[in-house]
């Protein structure tokens, strides 16, 4: 759908593509809350090594369900995507761990799944302690895909003091399932996934509702953070994203919202991420 | 709404902003159809002078009503916006004349207003004859703001052989007024503007309808061109843009559609244009 | 979904339900255009026999695809529905034939399928000649279900001189299929159905487009007829009906639009028809 | 917009209109909660006097802001509207008092404004004690206009054990104002109206949010009550009603939703109420 032809032409013409010089660190970040250490990937822009006194903004980039911290470096068709965006926009890009189905929440039922605390306290503290970052909400942006899109909007809605902007790509922005038309098999499978994180939805629908981004729109309105949300029209999550957009239009919350061709795929996210960086620091 | 703070920080840190080296030509392009010569601005990327054998893609960038060819170079808060985008994306950016209210149509009632012919034949021919362009639809993209957004989608819908992608920012995508709730004074003023271009809407509603982008969605579906459309939620044209988006969703035409904070202003378009260039050649 | 409990209670309480006294005629109405005679059902309200000098308004009630003129009398769970509505609202209700897939058009490719002419000339003339009707557009309303919903809006949009109001229940309001996402098998089946009526959609998409209600909204705006449109949210046609509603909102055409629980079923239409009669003559 | 012409024709033809025989009582219903007695109007259908042993369903019909219990009998163009509907549908129609701006809530800040308690306990008890009603949720329906539309959906959402169906006409379904674009003067006026009912919205936005119907959609989903909601497209409340409809579509809550021509006027409500009675007991 996008103009790969032009890129190709540029290549054939011998025009230099962006030369990638970014450095990729894999770091271990301990969680006292979860008594466990997870790895994270940190991409430093090429300029980082040269500008020894400069402090850099940080983009926190979250992965989706069934994924891990390294996804954004290994799953995109262009394996240098994140590095080239770091270079282009002079951003540090941090990809922390969120496990296969944590939804970046502090689980009320499971002390070993406390990813809200991990991301908002432990990861930020470790990154700010190890790199020349702008140690302030003004220097932090958070975004992610699918479960990570929910995570980014959820954490920024609840911690507006920590981030200056937030985004979601193909976000799974509603945790509730009892208001959807699922087959019994799908409903059972979802219930099984959620049980160790939020318990039983049938017994505690309010827990699922109150932790869903779709119900945080008034909070987001009060926070006033710049927001950027997108979804592919062939993505099974498009209705949820449209709903969030309409609620944000309804309550007059400023936000960028985009629908694009595409589905829940890495091709889509590879295409979507650069606009995100435009949004963050302007092309 | 957007992250000027980060840009500012970058500046304070001494990170180099994009150095602008683009060349701006003002050229005269004659119209045999209209027996008149109009000027156009042509921005060449910095690499153009260096890569003597390279051919470049061209972005045709149309101005709005009550404007002229030079608007994009003089009205944006950042007076180097177009130049820096040309550099960044290795694009030739051409800004042709569309007069104050031509809507880029061939007027059926006015032989001195033949801008469809001018843009699709005379301007392309002149540019391809004067510069090292990719002389093919694959090397041409067309976009614009307001009246120019209509122009870009209109011309590309009717000439899919000439362009490989098209876009609209804050487009005035519906020429009809009898189906809107205008005050008599506004209706009279609109009728006066349209009379020299399309005649009387009351007498010939079909002429207005058939020339409106909002009614070309099936044609756009058949063409299959990549499309990018956006509008500010505080723009008086938002309902028209939502309607076009919904019709394109309805008839399954792939397109990028974005709503952003903002109104019908140069701040909005300065913000919107870079995403357009992302779309064209990828950040 | 609807309050059958209350009705039941009323019955248990011995409250008299509406006593049905309507007369049902089955009449033969010849078509000179098609050189064939079709039957129609005519329901006369109880008062018709008593008020020997009164003239009555007529509700034309169209059946759906794969159906026939008698459907409304035989397929509703309540077999006295039409009769009781005729009594209650003092309406003559005429159910003409539309064949299994005529879509109430004059086929440009098939002289034996000329149902626009049949319904707007031959049936009206026969009914006005045989019964004490109000022989004027003020005395005629037209509505129908599915294919008949399309027929009712289509015929009234093109013949606003003949009807004073029009409606559609679960209307198949878009004849085009090339802009939908059909499986090849479904597409082939649709093409086969349409071939004898409108020819090939791939060869003549404009014929399909121009005969679709979804594209007649500007005509409907100019006519200014009272319109009533509804659809069940579980009906496969809900997206098409939403699209028509949004286009009528967009171009400021007054109309009643309702979404209800339910699908493409006789239970739905039995529920929907009484509101239609409310609309026609007020409960 | 509606077919008064047909009604007129019927009249000219000598067809009998509905003869109204309903009885109207004005009763005093004390509130222990508020230490005050308010009046209510009770319309009994003609059959009530004849069927001495029958029990009747009750439609609770709420008035709007700045209004009183008698509005539905005095403000509709047709002063016999409620009576004729009571007759036609064999319903007792009760119009209780809601004061000029109670919103039918139990005010957390004002012990003299406890209308939730009044309507759900004291009024029902008084009506069931004085008339031959069906003393069960199956025999009670609640609806209203504007503030009363909010009241009807609000009370039924919170007391699904008391009502079998609920409706709203032109409902003011969102109490929040800080998420709207009000002029400072309008905002100040709204704040003044709300202060004695819910206190300060700026200090306690959650109180306003949690008492708004727009945020009770999950509760309504769980209750599963039949719902009927409508609004005029020229009503200032149309966006709020569209939002509620979309949320109910989004969470798969069965409901009837209608948009009609018209604004926030008694002509609109006179037109809307009969469909409501269709919904309640079927035409």
mmCIF file of N, CA, C and O in Angstrom, chain B residues 114-184:
data_model
loop_
_atom_site.group_PDB
_atom_site.id
_atom_site.type_symbol
_atom_site.label_atom_id
_atom_site.label_comp_id
_atom_site.label_asym_id
_atom_site.label_seq_id
_atom_site.Cartn_x
_atom_site.Cartn_y
_atom_site.Cartn_z
ATOM 1 N N UNK B 114 -9.182 26.680 -16.966
ATOM 2 C CA UNK B 114 -9.022 25.298 -17.467
ATOM 3 C C UNK B 114 -7.848 24.660 -16.736
ATOM 4 O O UNK B 114 -6.847 24.265 -17.330
ATOM 5 N N UNK B 115 -7.992 24.551 -15.425
ATOM 6 C CA UNK B 115 -6.836 24.129 -14.632
ATOM 7 C C UNK B 115 -6.626 22.623 -14.598
ATOM 8 O O UNK B 115 -5.538 22.167 -14.298
ATOM 9 N N UNK B 116 -7.641 21.841 -14.921
ATOM 10 C CA UNK B 116 -7.409 20.399 -15.053
ATOM 11 C C UNK B 116 -6.443 20.150 -16.215
ATOM 12 O O UNK B 116 -5.447 19.430 -16.055
ATOM 13 N N UNK B 117 -6.738 20.756 -17.335
ATOM 14 C CA UNK B 117 -5.839 20.630 -18.492
ATOM 15 C C UNK B 117 -4.457 21.189 -18.150
ATOM 16 O O UNK B 117 -3.422 20.570 -18.461
ATOM 17 N N UNK B 118 -4.446 22.338 -17.507
ATOM 18 C CA UNK B 118 -3.171 22.976 -17.172
ATOM 19 C C UNK B 118 -2.315 22.049 -16.308
ATOM 20 O O UNK B 118 -1.157 21.760 -16.624
ATOM 21 N N UNK B 119 -2.884 21.536 -15.240
ATOM 22 C CA UNK B 119 -2.074 20.730 -14.325
ATOM 23 C C UNK B 119 -1.707 19.371 -14.877
ATOM 24 O O UNK B 119 -0.591 18.877 -14.643
ATOM 25 N N UNK B 120 -2.648 18.743 -15.583
ATOM 26 C CA UNK B 120 -2.387 17.355 -16.006
ATOM 27 C C UNK B 120 -1.610 17.282 -17.315
ATOM 28 O O UNK B 120 -0.992 16.261 -17.604
ATOM 29 N N UNK B 121 -1.641 18.325 -18.108
ATOM 30 C CA UNK B 121 -0.890 18.302 -19.375
ATOM 31 C C UNK B 121 0.258 19.298 -19.363
ATOM 32 O O UNK B 121 1.420 18.940 -19.499
ATOM 33 N N UNK B 122 -0.086 20.553 -19.188
ATOM 34 C CA UNK B 122 0.893 21.606 -19.427
ATOM 35 C C UNK B 122 1.959 21.693 -18.336
ATOM 36 O O UNK B 122 3.151 21.814 -18.634
ATOM 37 N N UNK B 123 1.534 21.601 -17.085
ATOM 38 C CA UNK B 123 2.519 21.697 -16.003
ATOM 39 C C UNK B 123 3.426 20.461 -15.984
ATOM 40 O O UNK B 123 4.650 20.573 -15.911
ATOM 41 N N UNK B 124 2.824 19.282 -16.059
ATOM 42 C CA UNK B 124 3.650 18.061 -16.052
ATOM 43 C C UNK B 124 4.647 18.077 -17.200
ATOM 44 O O UNK B 124 5.839 17.774 -17.029
ATOM 45 N N UNK B 125 4.164 18.456 -18.362
ATOM 46 C CA UNK B 125 5.043 18.493 -19.531
ATOM 47 C C UNK B 125 6.194 19.479 -19.325
ATOM 48 O O UNK B 125 7.359 19.173 -19.621
ATOM 49 N N UNK B 126 5.888 20.635 -18.797
ATOM 50 C CA UNK B 126 6.933 21.644 -18.569
ATOM 51 C C UNK B 126 7.947 21.166 -17.533
ATOM 52 O O UNK B 126 9.164 21.311 -17.710
ATOM 53 N N UNK B 127 7.460 20.588 -16.455
ATOM 54 C CA UNK B 127 8.370 20.128 -15.392
ATOM 55 C C UNK B 127 9.228 18.971 -15.893
ATOM 56 O O UNK B 127 10.449 18.965 -15.720
ATOM 57 N N UNK B 128 8.592 18.013 -16.550
ATOM 58 C CA UNK B 128 9.351 16.870 -17.061
ATOM 59 C C UNK B 128 10.351 17.321 -18.126
ATOM 60 O O UNK B 128 11.403 16.679 -18.316
ATOM 61 N N UNK B 129 10.048 18.413 -18.829
ATOM 62 C CA UNK B 129 10.963 18.924 -19.843
ATOM 63 C C UNK B 129 12.124 19.719 -19.268
ATOM 64 O O UNK B 129 13.173 19.856 -19.908
ATOM 65 N N UNK B 130 11.946 20.232 -18.066
ATOM 66 C CA UNK B 130 12.964 21.133 -17.505
ATOM 67 C C UNK B 130 13.840 20.497 -16.440
ATOM 68 O O UNK B 130 14.923 21.010 -16.138
ATOM 69 N N UNK B 131 13.346 19.426 -15.812
ATOM 70 C CA UNK B 131 14.087 18.847 -14.687
ATOM 71 C C UNK B 131 14.285 17.357 -14.891
ATOM 72 O O UNK B 131 13.568 16.723 -15.667
ATOM 73 N N UNK B 132 15.275 16.819 -14.181
ATOM 74 C CA UNK B 132 15.504 15.372 -14.208
ATOM 75 C C UNK B 132 14.479 14.664 -13.324
ATOM 76 O O UNK B 132 14.748 14.302 -12.184
ATOM 77 N N UNK B 133 13.262 14.510 -13.841
ATOM 78 C CA UNK B 133 12.182 13.846 -13.103
ATOM 79 C C UNK B 133 12.065 12.404 -13.575
ATOM 80 O O UNK B 133 12.573 12.044 -14.638
ATOM 81 N N UNK B 134 11.355 11.616 -12.779
ATOM 82 C CA UNK B 134 10.945 10.286 -13.236
ATOM 83 C C UNK B 134 9.706 10.516 -14.091
ATOM 84 O O UNK B 134 8.654 10.882 -13.577
ATOM 85 N N UNK B 135 9.837 10.338 -15.382
ATOM 86 C CA UNK B 135 8.772 10.747 -16.319
ATOM 87 C C UNK B 135 7.711 9.669 -16.453
ATOM 88 O O UNK B 135 7.517 9.096 -17.529
ATOM 89 N N UNK B 136 7.005 9.461 -15.393
ATOM 90 C CA UNK B 136 6.108 8.310 -15.346
ATOM 91 C C UNK B 136 5.203 8.513 -14.130
ATOM 92 O O UNK B 136 5.580 9.195 -13.174
ATOM 93 N N UNK B 137 4.034 7.886 -14.160
ATOM 94 C CA UNK B 137 3.142 7.984 -13.000
ATOM 95 C C UNK B 137 3.833 7.532 -11.715
ATOM 96 O O UNK B 137 3.551 8.056 -10.636
ATOM 97 N N UNK B 138 4.754 6.581 -11.823
ATOM 98 C CA UNK B 138 5.437 6.061 -10.620
ATOM 99 C C UNK B 138 6.239 7.145 -9.925
ATOM 100 O O UNK B 138 6.565 7.032 -8.755
ATOM 101 N N UNK B 139 6.588 8.174 -10.666
ATOM 102 C CA UNK B 139 7.398 9.243 -10.092
ATOM 103 C C UNK B 139 6.599 10.478 -9.722
ATOM 104 O O UNK B 139 7.194 11.511 -9.429
ATOM 105 N N UNK B 140 5.261 10.394 -9.727
ATOM 106 C CA UNK B 140 4.461 11.594 -9.400
ATOM 107 C C UNK B 140 3.446 11.336 -8.305
ATOM 108 O O UNK B 140 2.691 10.369 -8.355
ATOM 109 N N UNK B 141 3.446 12.234 -7.349
ATOM 110 C CA UNK B 141 2.460 12.221 -6.268
ATOM 111 C C UNK B 141 1.819 13.594 -6.256
ATOM 112 O O UNK B 141 2.470 14.591 -6.579
ATOM 113 N N UNK B 142 0.543 13.649 -5.889
ATOM 114 C CA UNK B 142 -0.126 14.946 -5.859
ATOM 115 C C UNK B 142 -0.895 15.102 -4.556
ATOM 116 O O UNK B 142 -1.555 14.173 -4.099
ATOM 117 N N UNK B 143 -0.753 16.260 -3.948
ATOM 118 C CA UNK B 143 -1.473 16.534 -2.710
ATOM 119 C C UNK B 143 -1.723 18.037 -2.618
ATOM 120 O O UNK B 143 -1.253 18.803 -3.466
ATOM 121 N N UNK B 144 -2.487 18.442 -1.620
ATOM 122 C CA UNK B 144 -2.767 19.863 -1.477
ATOM 123 C C UNK B 144 -3.649 20.109 -0.280
ATOM 124 O O UNK B 144 -4.077 19.177 0.403
ATOM 125 N N UNK B 145 -3.902 21.369 -0.025
ATOM 126 C CA UNK B 145 -4.714 21.742 1.137
ATOM 127 C C UNK B 145 -6.000 22.407 0.675
ATOM 128 O O UNK B 145 -6.017 23.135 -0.311
ATOM 129 N N UNK B 146 -7.083 22.119 1.387
ATOM 130 C CA UNK B 146 -8.376 22.761 1.161
ATOM 131 C C UNK B 146 -8.830 22.609 -0.302
ATOM 132 O O UNK B 146 -9.015 21.488 -0.760
ATOM 133 N N UNK B 147 -8.986 23.695 -1.034
ATOM 134 C CA UNK B 147 -9.306 23.584 -2.467
ATOM 135 C C UNK B 147 -8.277 22.707 -3.167
ATOM 136 O O UNK B 147 -8.605 21.953 -4.094
ATOM 137 N N UNK B 148 -7.035 22.773 -2.721
ATOM 138 C CA UNK B 148 -5.971 21.975 -3.324
ATOM 139 C C UNK B 148 -6.062 20.502 -2.935
ATOM 140 O O UNK B 148 -5.571 19.630 -3.659
ATOM 141 N N UNK B 149 -6.666 20.209 -1.801
ATOM 142 C CA UNK B 149 -6.916 18.820 -1.426
ATOM 143 C C UNK B 149 -7.958 18.217 -2.358
ATOM 144 O O UNK B 149 -7.816 17.081 -2.832
ATOM 145 N N UNK B 150 -9.001 19.014 -2.625
ATOM 146 C CA UNK B 150 -9.985 18.575 -3.617
ATOM 147 C C UNK B 150 -9.297 18.378 -4.961
ATOM 148 O O UNK B 150 -9.465 17.352 -5.618
ATOM 149 N N UNK B 151 -8.506 19.358 -5.351
ATOM 150 C CA UNK B 151 -7.818 19.269 -6.639
ATOM 151 C C UNK B 151 -6.980 18.017 -6.768
ATOM 152 O O UNK B 151 -7.012 17.320 -7.790
ATOM 153 N N UNK B 152 -6.238 17.693 -5.729
ATOM 154 C CA UNK B 152 -5.334 16.542 -5.800
ATOM 155 C C UNK B 152 -6.113 15.237 -5.937
ATOM 156 O O UNK B 152 -5.756 14.370 -6.747
ATOM 157 N N UNK B 153 -7.174 15.078 -5.152
ATOM 158 C CA UNK B 153 -7.954 13.840 -5.253
ATOM 159 C C UNK B 153 -8.757 13.803 -6.557
ATOM 160 O O UNK B 153 -8.918 12.747 -7.174
ATOM 161 N N UNK B 154 -9.240 14.954 -6.970
ATOM 162 C CA UNK B 154 -10.038 15.046 -8.200
ATOM 163 C C UNK B 154 -9.188 14.697 -9.424
ATOM 164 O O UNK B 154 -9.570 13.880 -10.258
ATOM 165 N N UNK B 155 -8.042 15.329 -9.527
ATOM 166 C CA UNK B 155 -7.189 15.095 -10.701
ATOM 167 C C UNK B 155 -6.660 13.663 -10.730
ATOM 168 O O UNK B 155 -6.608 13.029 -11.792
ATOM 169 N N UNK B 156 -6.293 13.149 -9.572
ATOM 170 C CA UNK B 156 -5.770 11.776 -9.553
ATOM 171 C C UNK B 156 -6.877 10.758 -9.798
ATOM 172 O O UNK B 156 -6.635 9.709 -10.389
ATOM 173 N N UNK B 157 -8.106 11.053 -9.353
ATOM 174 C CA UNK B 157 -9.221 10.132 -9.604
ATOM 175 C C UNK B 157 -9.531 10.066 -11.092
ATOM 176 O O UNK B 157 -9.858 9.009 -11.626
ATOM 177 N N UNK B 158 -9.390 11.193 -11.763
ATOM 178 C CA UNK B 158 -9.728 11.250 -13.186
ATOM 179 C C UNK B 158 -8.536 10.926 -14.095
ATOM 180 O O UNK B 158 -8.723 10.662 -15.274
ATOM 181 N N UNK B 159 -7.321 10.957 -13.523
ATOM 182 C CA UNK B 159 -6.115 10.683 -14.321
ATOM 183 C C UNK B 159 -5.189 9.713 -13.583
ATOM 184 O O UNK B 159 -4.058 10.057 -13.265
ATOM 185 N N UNK B 160 -5.692 8.521 -13.281
ATOM 186 C CA UNK B 160 -4.869 7.586 -12.502
ATOM 187 C C UNK B 160 -3.621 7.141 -13.272
ATOM 188 O O UNK B 160 -2.701 6.584 -12.676
ATOM 189 N N UNK B 161 -3.590 7.411 -14.557
ATOM 190 C CA UNK B 161 -2.417 7.079 -15.369
ATOM 191 C C UNK B 161 -1.267 8.063 -15.114
ATOM 192 O O UNK B 161 -0.141 7.809 -15.533
ATOM 193 N N UNK B 162 -1.559 9.176 -14.447
ATOM 194 C CA UNK B 162 -0.529 10.214 -14.279
ATOM 195 C C UNK B 162 0.138 10.207 -12.914
ATOM 196 O O UNK B 162 1.230 10.749 -12.765
ATOM 197 N N UNK B 163 -0.529 9.673 -11.888
ATOM 198 C CA UNK B 163 -0.006 9.785 -10.525
ATOM 199 C C UNK B 163 0.028 8.412 -9.869
ATOM 200 O O UNK B 163 -0.805 7.554 -10.153
ATOM 201 N N UNK B 164 0.963 8.248 -8.939
ATOM 202 C CA UNK B 164 1.049 6.959 -8.242
ATOM 203 C C UNK B 164 0.454 7.016 -6.845
ATOM 204 O O UNK B 164 0.280 5.985 -6.202
ATOM 205 N N UNK B 165 0.150 8.201 -6.357
ATOM 206 C CA UNK B 165 -0.466 8.338 -5.042
ATOM 207 C C UNK B 165 -1.035 9.750 -4.958
ATOM 208 O O UNK B 165 -0.613 10.649 -5.698
ATOM 209 N N UNK B 166 -2.013 9.935 -4.039
ATOM 210 C CA UNK B 166 -2.630 11.250 -3.922
ATOM 211 C C UNK B 166 -3.048 11.489 -2.486
ATOM 212 O O UNK B 166 -3.292 10.549 -1.728
ATOM 213 N N UNK B 167 -3.135 12.765 -2.127
ATOM 214 C CA UNK B 167 -3.511 13.096 -0.765
ATOM 215 C C UNK B 167 -4.285 14.382 -0.684
ATOM 216 O O UNK B 167 -4.331 15.169 -1.636
ATOM 217 N N UNK B 168 -4.912 14.575 0.461
ATOM 218 C CA UNK B 168 -5.660 15.801 0.715
ATOM 219 C C UNK B 168 -5.505 16.178 2.175
ATOM 220 O O UNK B 168 -5.646 15.339 3.061
ATOM 221 N N UNK B 169 -5.196 17.449 2.397
ATOM 222 C CA UNK B 169 -5.193 17.988 3.768
ATOM 223 C C UNK B 169 -6.348 18.970 3.884
ATOM 224 O O UNK B 169 -6.461 19.895 3.079
ATOM 225 N N UNK B 170 -7.227 18.751 4.858
ATOM 226 C CA UNK B 170 -8.326 19.697 5.092
ATOM 227 C C UNK B 170 -9.075 20.000 3.812
ATOM 228 O O UNK B 170 -9.451 21.141 3.540
ATOM 229 N N UNK B 171 -9.325 18.946 3.033
ATOM 230 C CA UNK B 171 -9.875 19.135 1.697
ATOM 231 C C UNK B 171 -11.316 19.608 1.659
ATOM 232 O O UNK B 171 -12.159 19.145 2.426
ATOM 233 N N UNK B 172 -11.582 20.517 0.725
ATOM 234 C CA UNK B 172 -12.962 20.958 0.455
ATOM 235 C C UNK B 172 -13.542 19.990 -0.560
ATOM 236 O O UNK B 172 -13.643 20.283 -1.744
ATOM 237 N N UNK B 173 -13.938 18.810 -0.077
ATOM 238 C CA UNK B 173 -14.159 17.664 -0.955
ATOM 239 C C UNK B 173 -15.571 17.551 -1.504
ATOM 240 O O UNK B 173 -15.937 16.555 -2.110
ATOM 241 N N UNK B 174 -16.382 18.554 -1.259
ATOM 242 C CA UNK B 174 -17.762 18.548 -1.773
ATOM 243 C C UNK B 174 -18.085 19.953 -2.263
ATOM 244 O O UNK B 174 -18.049 20.914 -1.490
ATOM 245 N N UNK B 175 -18.397 20.063 -3.540
ATOM 246 C CA UNK B 175 -18.668 21.384 -4.121
ATOM 247 C C UNK B 175 -20.102 21.821 -3.914
ATOM 248 O O UNK B 175 -20.426 22.991 -4.073
ATOM 249 N N UNK B 176 -20.978 20.879 -3.585
ATOM 250 C CA UNK B 176 -22.402 21.189 -3.457
ATOM 251 C C UNK B 176 -22.678 22.032 -2.217
ATOM 252 O O UNK B 176 -22.072 21.811 -1.175
ATOM 253 N N UNK B 177 -23.607 22.934 -2.357
ATOM 254 C CA UNK B 177 -24.013 23.694 -1.170
ATOM 255 C C UNK B 177 -25.508 23.572 -0.918
ATOM 256 O O UNK B 177 -25.953 23.844 0.186
ATOM 257 N N UNK B 178 -26.293 23.154 -1.923
ATOM 258 C CA UNK B 178 -27.741 23.123 -1.683
ATOM 259 C C UNK B 178 -28.127 22.053 -0.677
ATOM 260 O O UNK B 178 -29.225 22.059 -0.155
ATOM 261 N N UNK B 179 -27.238 21.125 -0.389
ATOM 262 C CA UNK B 179 -27.566 20.134 0.636
ATOM 263 C C UNK B 179 -26.956 20.494 1.992
ATOM 264 O O UNK B 179 -26.936 19.675 2.903
ATOM 265 N N UNK B 180 -26.462 21.723 2.116
ATOM 266 C CA UNK B 180 -25.983 22.154 3.432
ATOM 267 C C UNK B 180 -26.923 23.191 4.011
ATOM 268 O O UNK B 180 -27.775 23.732 3.326
ATOM 269 N N UNK B 181 -26.745 23.452 5.287
ATOM 270 C CA UNK B 181 -27.627 24.426 5.937
ATOM 271 C C UNK B 181 -26.912 25.773 5.975
ATOM 272 O O UNK B 181 -26.342 26.148 6.996
ATOM 273 N N UNK B 182 -26.900 26.483 4.858
ATOM 274 C CA UNK B 182 -26.240 27.783 4.815
ATOM 275 C C UNK B 182 -27.258 28.893 5.052
ATOM 276 O O UNK B 182 -28.425 28.771 4.677
ATOM 277 N N UNK B 183 -26.791 29.974 5.634
ATOM 278 C CA UNK B 183 -27.639 31.164 5.724
ATOM 279 C C UNK B 183 -27.820 31.699 4.303
ATOM 280 O O UNK B 183 -26.987 31.454 3.431
ATOM 281 N N UNK B 184 -28.898 32.441 4.069
ATOM 282 C CA UNK B 184 -29.098 33.005 2.722
ATOM 283 C C UNK B 184 -27.887 33.830 2.271
ATOM 284 O O UNK B 184 -27.477 33.744 1.105
#
